[in-house]
């Protein structure tokens, strides 16, 4: 595996930060953004999106333990 170029690392960090700004995390308040670079030099981003089901699951766990 080749060492990544500094410019690719900076681009991935920038894109992950932009993705994090799109995070919808009203329950955990923990915003997440991620970016990967493929062997074909494509960049893909992702972020977390929470919904009400997550809150119910966390509440159920807290009641059980």
Short mmCIF file of N, CA and C in Angstrom, two decimals:
data_model
loop_
_atom_site.label_atom_id
_atom_site.label_comp_id
_atom_site.label_asym_id
_atom_site.label_seq_id
_atom_site.Cartn_x
_atom_site.Cartn_y
_atom_site.Cartn_z
N UNK A 1 0.84 -1.18 0.00
CA UNK A 1 0.00 0.00 0.00
C UNK A 1 0.89 1.24 0.00
N UNK A 2 0.60 2.15 -0.92
CA UNK A 2 1.39 3.37 -1.02
C UNK A 2 1.02 4.35 0.08
N UNK A 3 2.00 5.14 0.47
CA UNK A 3 1.75 6.20 1.44
C UNK A 3 0.90 7.28 0.76
N UNK A 4 -0.17 7.74 1.43
CA UNK A 4 -1.03 8.75 0.80
C UNK A 4 -0.32 10.10 0.69
N UNK A 5 -0.68 10.84 -0.34
CA UNK A 5 -0.13 12.18 -0.53
C UNK A 5 -0.72 13.12 0.52
N UNK A 6 0.06 14.08 0.93
CA UNK A 6 -0.40 15.06 1.92
C UNK A 6 -1.65 15.79 1.43
N UNK A 7 -1.69 16.11 0.16
CA UNK A 7 -2.86 16.84 -0.38
C UNK A 7 -4.12 15.98 -0.33
N UNK A 8 -3.98 14.66 -0.49
CA UNK A 8 -5.13 13.76 -0.38
C UNK A 8 -5.62 13.67 1.07
N UNK A 9 -4.67 13.66 1.99
CA UNK A 9 -5.04 13.61 3.42
C UNK A 9 -5.80 14.88 3.79
N UNK A 10 -5.29 16.02 3.35
CA UNK A 10 -5.94 17.29 3.65
C UNK A 10 -7.33 17.36 3.02
N UNK A 11 -7.46 16.86 1.81
CA UNK A 11 -8.76 16.86 1.13
C UNK A 11 -9.74 15.98 1.89
N UNK A 12 -9.29 14.81 2.33
CA UNK A 12 -10.16 13.90 3.07
C UNK A 12 -10.61 14.51 4.40
N UNK A 13 -9.70 15.18 5.10
CA UNK A 13 -10.06 15.83 6.36
C UNK A 13 -11.09 16.94 6.10
N UNK A 14 -10.87 17.72 5.06
CA UNK A 14 -11.78 18.80 4.72
C UNK A 14 -13.16 18.24 4.40
N UNK A 15 -13.20 17.20 3.59
CA UNK A 15 -14.48 16.61 3.20
C UNK A 15 -15.19 15.96 4.39
N UNK A 16 -14.43 15.34 5.29
CA UNK A 16 -15.03 14.74 6.49
C UNK A 16 -15.61 15.82 7.39
N UNK A 17 -14.92 16.93 7.49
CA UNK A 17 -15.42 18.04 8.30
C UNK A 17 -16.72 18.60 7.71
N UNK A 18 -16.77 18.73 6.38
CA UNK A 18 -17.99 19.19 5.72
C UNK A 18 -19.13 18.20 5.97
N UNK A 19 -18.83 16.91 5.90
CA UNK A 19 -19.84 15.88 6.15
C UNK A 19 -20.34 15.97 7.59
N UNK A 20 -19.43 16.21 8.52
CA UNK A 20 -19.80 16.32 9.93
C UNK A 20 -20.80 17.46 10.13
N UNK A 21 -20.64 18.53 9.38
CA UNK A 21 -21.57 19.66 9.49
C UNK A 21 -22.98 19.29 9.05
N UNK A 22 -23.13 18.21 8.29
CA UNK A 22 -24.44 17.73 7.85
C UNK A 22 -25.03 16.68 8.78
N UNK A 23 -24.31 16.37 9.84
CA UNK A 23 -24.76 15.35 10.78
C UNK A 23 -26.07 15.77 11.45
N UNK A 24 -26.96 14.80 11.62
CA UNK A 24 -28.19 15.04 12.36
C UNK A 24 -28.15 14.15 13.59
N UNK A 25 -27.77 14.74 14.71
CA UNK A 25 -27.58 13.95 15.94
C UNK A 25 -28.21 14.66 17.14
N UNK A 26 -29.54 14.80 17.14
CA UNK A 26 -30.19 15.53 18.24
C UNK A 26 -30.19 14.79 19.57
N UNK A 27 -29.96 13.48 19.56
CA UNK A 27 -30.03 12.71 20.80
C UNK A 27 -28.66 12.55 21.45
N UNK A 28 -27.69 12.12 20.68
CA UNK A 28 -26.36 11.92 21.25
C UNK A 28 -25.54 13.20 21.28
N UNK A 29 -25.90 14.16 20.44
CA UNK A 29 -25.13 15.41 20.30
C UNK A 29 -23.69 15.14 19.87
N UNK A 30 -23.46 13.97 19.24
CA UNK A 30 -22.12 13.57 18.80
C UNK A 30 -22.11 13.56 17.28
N UNK A 31 -21.59 14.62 16.71
CA UNK A 31 -21.56 14.76 15.26
C UNK A 31 -20.38 13.98 14.68
N UNK A 32 -20.65 13.22 13.62
CA UNK A 32 -19.64 12.38 12.99
C UNK A 32 -19.61 12.66 11.49
N UNK A 33 -18.41 12.79 10.95
CA UNK A 33 -18.21 12.89 9.52
C UNK A 33 -17.04 12.00 9.14
N UNK A 34 -17.12 11.38 7.99
CA UNK A 34 -16.04 10.49 7.57
C UNK A 34 -15.82 10.63 6.07
N UNK A 35 -14.60 10.32 5.65
CA UNK A 35 -14.27 10.35 4.23
C UNK A 35 -13.25 9.26 3.95
N UNK A 36 -13.46 8.56 2.85
CA UNK A 36 -12.48 7.55 2.41
C UNK A 36 -12.07 7.84 0.97
N UNK A 37 -10.89 7.40 0.63
CA UNK A 37 -10.39 7.52 -0.74
C UNK A 37 -10.18 6.12 -1.27
N UNK A 38 -10.67 5.86 -2.46
CA UNK A 38 -10.55 4.54 -3.06
C UNK A 38 -9.26 4.42 -3.86
N UNK A 39 -8.97 3.22 -4.29
CA UNK A 39 -7.79 2.98 -5.14
C UNK A 39 -7.88 3.73 -6.46
N UNK A 40 -9.11 4.04 -6.87
CA UNK A 40 -9.30 4.76 -8.13
C UNK A 40 -9.38 6.28 -7.92
N UNK A 41 -8.94 6.72 -6.74
CA UNK A 41 -8.86 8.15 -6.39
C UNK A 41 -10.22 8.83 -6.26
N UNK A 42 -11.25 8.07 -5.97
CA UNK A 42 -12.56 8.64 -5.69
C UNK A 42 -12.67 8.87 -4.19
N UNK A 43 -13.33 9.94 -3.79
CA UNK A 43 -13.55 10.24 -2.38
C UNK A 43 -15.04 10.06 -2.08
N UNK A 44 -15.34 9.39 -0.98
CA UNK A 44 -16.72 9.19 -0.54
C UNK A 44 -16.85 9.67 0.89
N UNK A 45 -17.96 10.37 1.17
CA UNK A 45 -18.18 10.89 2.52
C UNK A 45 -19.41 10.24 3.13
N UNK A 46 -19.48 10.32 4.45
CA UNK A 46 -20.63 9.82 5.17
C UNK A 46 -20.79 10.56 6.48
N UNK A 47 -21.96 10.47 7.06
CA UNK A 47 -22.24 11.13 8.33
C UNK A 47 -23.27 10.32 9.11
N UNK A 48 -23.42 10.62 10.38
CA UNK A 48 -24.43 9.91 11.17
C UNK A 48 -25.76 10.66 11.10
N UNK A 49 -26.83 9.88 11.09
CA UNK A 49 -28.18 10.43 11.09
C UNK A 49 -28.96 9.63 12.13
N UNK A 50 -29.40 10.32 13.16
CA UNK A 50 -30.14 9.65 14.22
C UNK A 50 -31.64 9.86 14.01
N UNK A 51 -32.41 8.94 14.57
CA UNK A 51 -33.86 9.12 14.55
C UNK A 51 -34.42 8.73 15.91
N UNK A 52 -35.69 8.83 16.06
CA UNK A 52 -36.32 8.59 17.34
C UNK A 52 -36.11 7.17 17.85
N UNK A 53 -35.95 6.22 16.97
CA UNK A 53 -35.74 4.82 17.37
C UNK A 53 -34.49 4.69 18.22
N UNK A 54 -33.44 5.43 17.89
CA UNK A 54 -32.21 5.38 18.67
C UNK A 54 -32.46 5.82 20.10
N UNK A 55 -33.21 6.90 20.27
CA UNK A 55 -33.50 7.38 21.62
C UNK A 55 -34.27 6.33 22.41
N UNK A 56 -35.23 5.68 21.79
CA UNK A 56 -36.01 4.64 22.47
C UNK A 56 -35.13 3.46 22.85
N UNK A 57 -34.21 3.08 21.97
CA UNK A 57 -33.32 1.97 22.25
C UNK A 57 -32.41 2.29 23.43
N UNK A 58 -31.85 3.48 23.45
CA UNK A 58 -30.99 3.89 24.57
C UNK A 58 -31.78 3.91 25.86
N UNK A 59 -33.00 4.43 25.81
CA UNK A 59 -33.84 4.47 27.01
C UNK A 59 -34.14 3.06 27.50
N UNK A 60 -34.41 2.14 26.59
CA UNK A 60 -34.68 0.76 26.97
C UNK A 60 -33.46 0.12 27.62
N UNK A 61 -32.28 0.39 27.09
CA UNK A 61 -31.07 -0.18 27.67
C UNK A 61 -30.87 0.34 29.08
N UNK A 62 -31.11 1.64 29.27
CA UNK A 62 -30.92 2.23 30.59
C UNK A 62 -31.89 1.61 31.61
N UNK A 63 -33.09 1.29 31.18
CA UNK A 63 -34.07 0.69 32.08
C UNK A 63 -33.68 -0.73 32.44
N UNK A 64 -33.14 -1.47 31.48
CA UNK A 64 -32.77 -2.87 31.72
C UNK A 64 -31.59 -3.01 32.69
N UNK A 65 -30.65 -2.12 32.62
CA UNK A 65 -29.43 -2.31 33.41
C UNK A 65 -29.44 -1.59 34.69
#
